[in-house]
Amino acid sequence: VASSPLAPLLVAVGFLVLGTLYILYNVYKTKQSRTNYYSPAFWNRRYERVYAAALPHQEWYGLDDAMLAVIKEMVDSEIDHIHDLGCGQSNLCELLRTHGFKSLSASDFSAVLIERRQEEESKRAALMGDPATIIKYVTCDLRERLPMPRRSVKLIVDKATLDAITHRQSREAARDAKRVLSRAVEMLSDGGKMLSISLSNDEVFNKYCEHPSLAPVTATRKLVRRIAGQPKPVNVYIRKFKLVVSRS
């Protein structure tokens, strides 16, 4: 039976349609994955899988002596209250505790994560018998409320949290970043400071994360680091801010 002269054309059109659908599907999946960064349910499911599989914790952007030195520069005393904003699985507060800091807290909107970290702190307290150095972990969506009392924190550390919020680079991202930064300003005591550790360059960061009550202390500092999930070294940007709002 002779084949239709249109058969090759139909096959080509079929492959073109399938290829287009495949591309659109992957664009959709990528967008959905990024959008899920803003969902506590997404992170709860992720941490449930992490803990069920006993996977090692993830330290976004690393944590080394250079970053620790910057934090030490920004506080006056080991009793100054330091808060890790959107802590995830970071060991930042644990590292600061080993260096003698006494007043430490951290927040995240994943209840699964925070419950695990609270359990770990309770076990440590029972073993060590030293409640003065307990890290206070709080479940909190920073877009909606404060994890700590107003004017109670001397230094807020953002390590990847603002990046997770703004990577969509949309109006929704700008809105959420403004809400989180406004909560940070409320938590800072007079003379308080904020440290941001980010992969966003100045153009992106300043577009989405500027706040009138936070003024840069120094120019942005750039560290080159190898981090998990990146095949090549990346730029990690260090930004230091101080509270400039006048409050009665």
XYZ file of C-alpha atoms in Angstrom:
248
model
C 0.000 0.000 0.000
C 1.468 3.346 -1.034
C 2.034 5.754 1.810
C 0.432 9.180 1.768
C 2.684 12.011 0.579
C 1.518 13.908 3.659
C 2.860 11.271 6.080
C 6.344 12.824 6.538
C 4.745 16.224 7.137
C 2.324 14.804 9.690
C 5.156 13.043 11.511
C 7.182 16.276 11.597
C 4.201 18.233 12.897
C 3.619 15.555 15.556
C 7.199 15.778 16.783
C 6.972 19.578 16.818
C 3.797 19.487 18.914
C 5.255 16.948 21.332
C 8.466 18.960 21.664
C 6.520 22.149 22.357
C 4.377 20.418 24.970
C 7.493 19.016 26.644
C 9.096 22.467 26.839
C 5.912 24.034 28.217
C 5.599 21.263 30.803
C 9.141 21.810 32.040
C 8.629 25.568 32.217
C 5.481 24.925 34.253
C 7.263 22.499 36.590
C 10.118 24.949 37.118
C 7.702 27.750 37.912
C 5.749 25.527 40.288
C 8.928 24.448 42.069
C 9.994 28.042 42.569
C 6.547 29.090 43.713
C 6.593 26.317 46.279
C 9.480 28.018 48.073
C 6.828 30.334 49.518
C 4.679 27.526 50.886
C 5.111 26.123 54.405
C 3.435 22.921 53.149
C 6.179 22.453 50.546
C 8.931 22.753 53.159
C 7.080 20.558 55.637
C 6.928 17.769 53.060
C 10.560 18.314 52.164
C 11.760 18.124 55.757
C 9.616 15.075 56.433
C 11.487 13.318 53.605
C 14.835 14.603 54.853
C 14.285 13.328 58.384
C 12.747 10.031 57.247
C 15.815 9.333 55.112
C 18.231 10.639 57.790
C 19.813 12.959 55.221
C 22.553 15.386 56.325
C 21.501 18.954 57.021
C 21.849 21.560 54.282
C 23.881 24.694 55.027
C 22.841 27.152 52.339
C 25.809 29.178 51.046
C 28.122 27.502 53.521
C 29.243 28.756 56.893
C 32.898 29.569 57.424
C 35.289 31.683 59.472
C 34.887 34.697 57.183
C 31.119 34.783 57.759
C 31.566 34.250 61.487
C 34.056 37.127 61.639
C 31.520 39.464 60.030
C 28.904 38.530 62.614
C 31.344 39.155 65.460
C 32.110 42.593 64.013
C 28.439 43.561 64.162
C 27.758 42.948 67.859
C 29.196 44.575 70.958
C 28.827 41.740 73.434
C 28.313 37.998 73.663
C 25.004 38.652 75.427
C 23.567 40.639 72.495
C 20.493 38.910 71.096
C 21.138 37.417 67.614
C 18.263 36.077 65.504
C 18.573 33.774 62.467
C 15.764 34.851 60.123
C 14.392 31.815 58.277
C 16.937 29.404 59.688
C 16.141 26.200 57.820
C 18.683 23.535 58.783
C 21.531 25.997 59.251
C 23.914 25.442 62.156
C 24.533 29.175 62.497
C 23.177 29.483 66.033
C 24.945 26.298 67.128
C 28.235 27.683 65.834
C 27.674 31.015 67.566
C 26.968 29.170 70.815
C 30.339 27.396 70.604
C 31.925 30.852 70.321
C 30.349 32.006 73.564
C 27.217 33.824 72.452
C 24.453 33.532 75.047
C 21.261 34.973 73.528
C 20.314 33.167 70.343
C 17.051 32.539 68.514
C 15.889 31.380 65.100
C 12.633 31.201 63.173
C 11.229 29.319 60.187
C 7.743 28.777 58.822
C 8.115 24.989 58.644
C 6.545 23.479 61.755
C 8.147 20.102 60.953
C 11.607 21.643 60.990
C 11.104 23.740 64.114
C 9.600 20.858 66.095
C 12.674 18.764 65.319
C 15.031 21.548 66.315
C 13.129 22.166 69.542
C 13.401 18.467 70.373
C 17.145 18.591 69.773
C 17.476 21.607 72.084
C 15.435 19.901 74.811
C 17.658 16.813 74.626
C 20.760 18.963 74.813
C 19.440 20.894 77.804
C 18.659 17.658 79.644
C 22.142 16.372 78.905
C 24.116 19.550 79.547
C 21.990 21.167 82.224
C 22.788 24.649 80.911
C 19.517 26.476 80.106
C 21.330 29.797 79.679
C 22.619 28.680 76.291
C 19.423 27.157 74.874
C 18.597 28.367 71.375
C 14.988 29.461 71.060
C 13.442 28.064 67.869
C 10.092 29.540 66.800
C 7.634 28.523 64.075
C 6.681 31.738 62.330
C 5.704 33.001 58.885
C 7.663 36.245 58.769
C 5.236 37.705 56.265
C 2.478 37.621 58.877
C 3.875 38.132 62.376
C 6.920 38.612 64.591
C 8.869 35.620 65.897
C 10.446 37.746 68.645
C 9.174 40.707 70.701
C 9.542 44.197 69.305
C 12.905 45.909 69.888
C 14.412 42.773 71.424
C 17.059 41.801 68.868
C 20.487 43.364 68.380
C 21.468 41.560 65.169
C 19.315 39.803 62.573
C 21.036 37.430 60.156
C 19.442 36.641 56.804
C 21.234 33.768 55.081
C 19.367 32.840 51.869
C 15.890 33.737 53.186
C 15.501 36.911 51.133
C 16.895 35.059 48.107
C 14.213 32.377 48.481
C 11.599 35.124 48.605
C 12.831 37.244 45.699
C 14.082 34.711 43.158
C 10.742 34.975 41.313
C 11.559 38.672 40.725
C 7.885 39.611 40.655
C 5.515 42.014 42.353
C 4.542 39.249 44.770
C 8.194 38.725 45.642
C 8.679 42.446 46.266
C 5.588 42.489 48.487
C 6.747 39.511 50.553
C 10.285 40.893 50.906
C 8.897 44.208 52.150
C 6.772 42.409 54.746
C 9.707 40.354 56.020
C 12.003 43.378 56.223
C 9.325 45.359 58.047
C 9.123 42.571 60.640
C 12.896 42.642 60.957
C 12.827 46.385 61.601
C 10.179 45.900 64.297
C 12.320 43.290 66.063
C 15.504 45.351 66.077
C 16.365 47.274 69.201
C 17.709 50.830 68.996
C 21.095 50.682 67.316
C 20.271 47.248 65.917
C 21.797 45.823 62.759
C 21.017 43.338 60.009
C 23.366 41.093 58.068
C 22.332 39.652 54.705
C 24.227 36.758 53.090
C 22.947 36.394 49.549
C 23.603 35.203 46.009
C 21.782 38.241 44.565
C 23.903 40.984 43.044
C 23.298 44.632 43.987
C 20.959 45.289 41.062
C 18.563 42.513 42.057
C 18.914 42.938 45.817
C 18.361 46.700 45.775
C 15.331 46.347 43.514
C 13.496 44.017 45.862
C 15.034 44.369 49.316
C 15.557 48.055 50.015
C 13.911 49.366 53.182
C 13.878 53.010 54.337
C 14.719 52.060 57.937
C 17.799 50.006 57.009
C 20.899 51.844 55.805
C 24.034 50.136 54.451
C 26.968 50.273 56.848
C 29.595 49.479 54.208
C 29.737 48.646 50.529
C 28.678 45.141 49.506
C 31.449 42.609 50.072
C 31.881 39.666 47.716
C 33.130 36.214 48.701
C 33.761 33.466 46.148
C 32.610 30.111 47.452
C 31.833 26.579 46.352
C 28.370 25.682 47.562
C 26.171 22.612 47.305
C 24.238 22.279 44.076
C 26.491 24.605 42.076
C 29.040 23.105 39.651
C 31.279 26.176 39.777
C 32.296 28.677 42.476
C 29.698 31.413 42.970
C 29.676 34.931 44.344
C 28.247 35.229 47.854
C 27.392 38.825 48.732
C 27.717 40.150 52.273
C 25.656 43.224 53.159
C 25.615 45.004 56.507
C 22.790 47.348 57.517
C 21.991 49.477 60.537
C 18.645 50.645 61.862
C 18.116 54.329 61.123
C 14.433 54.777 61.974
C 13.640 57.223 64.775
C 11.331 55.727 67.392
C 9.923 57.289 70.520
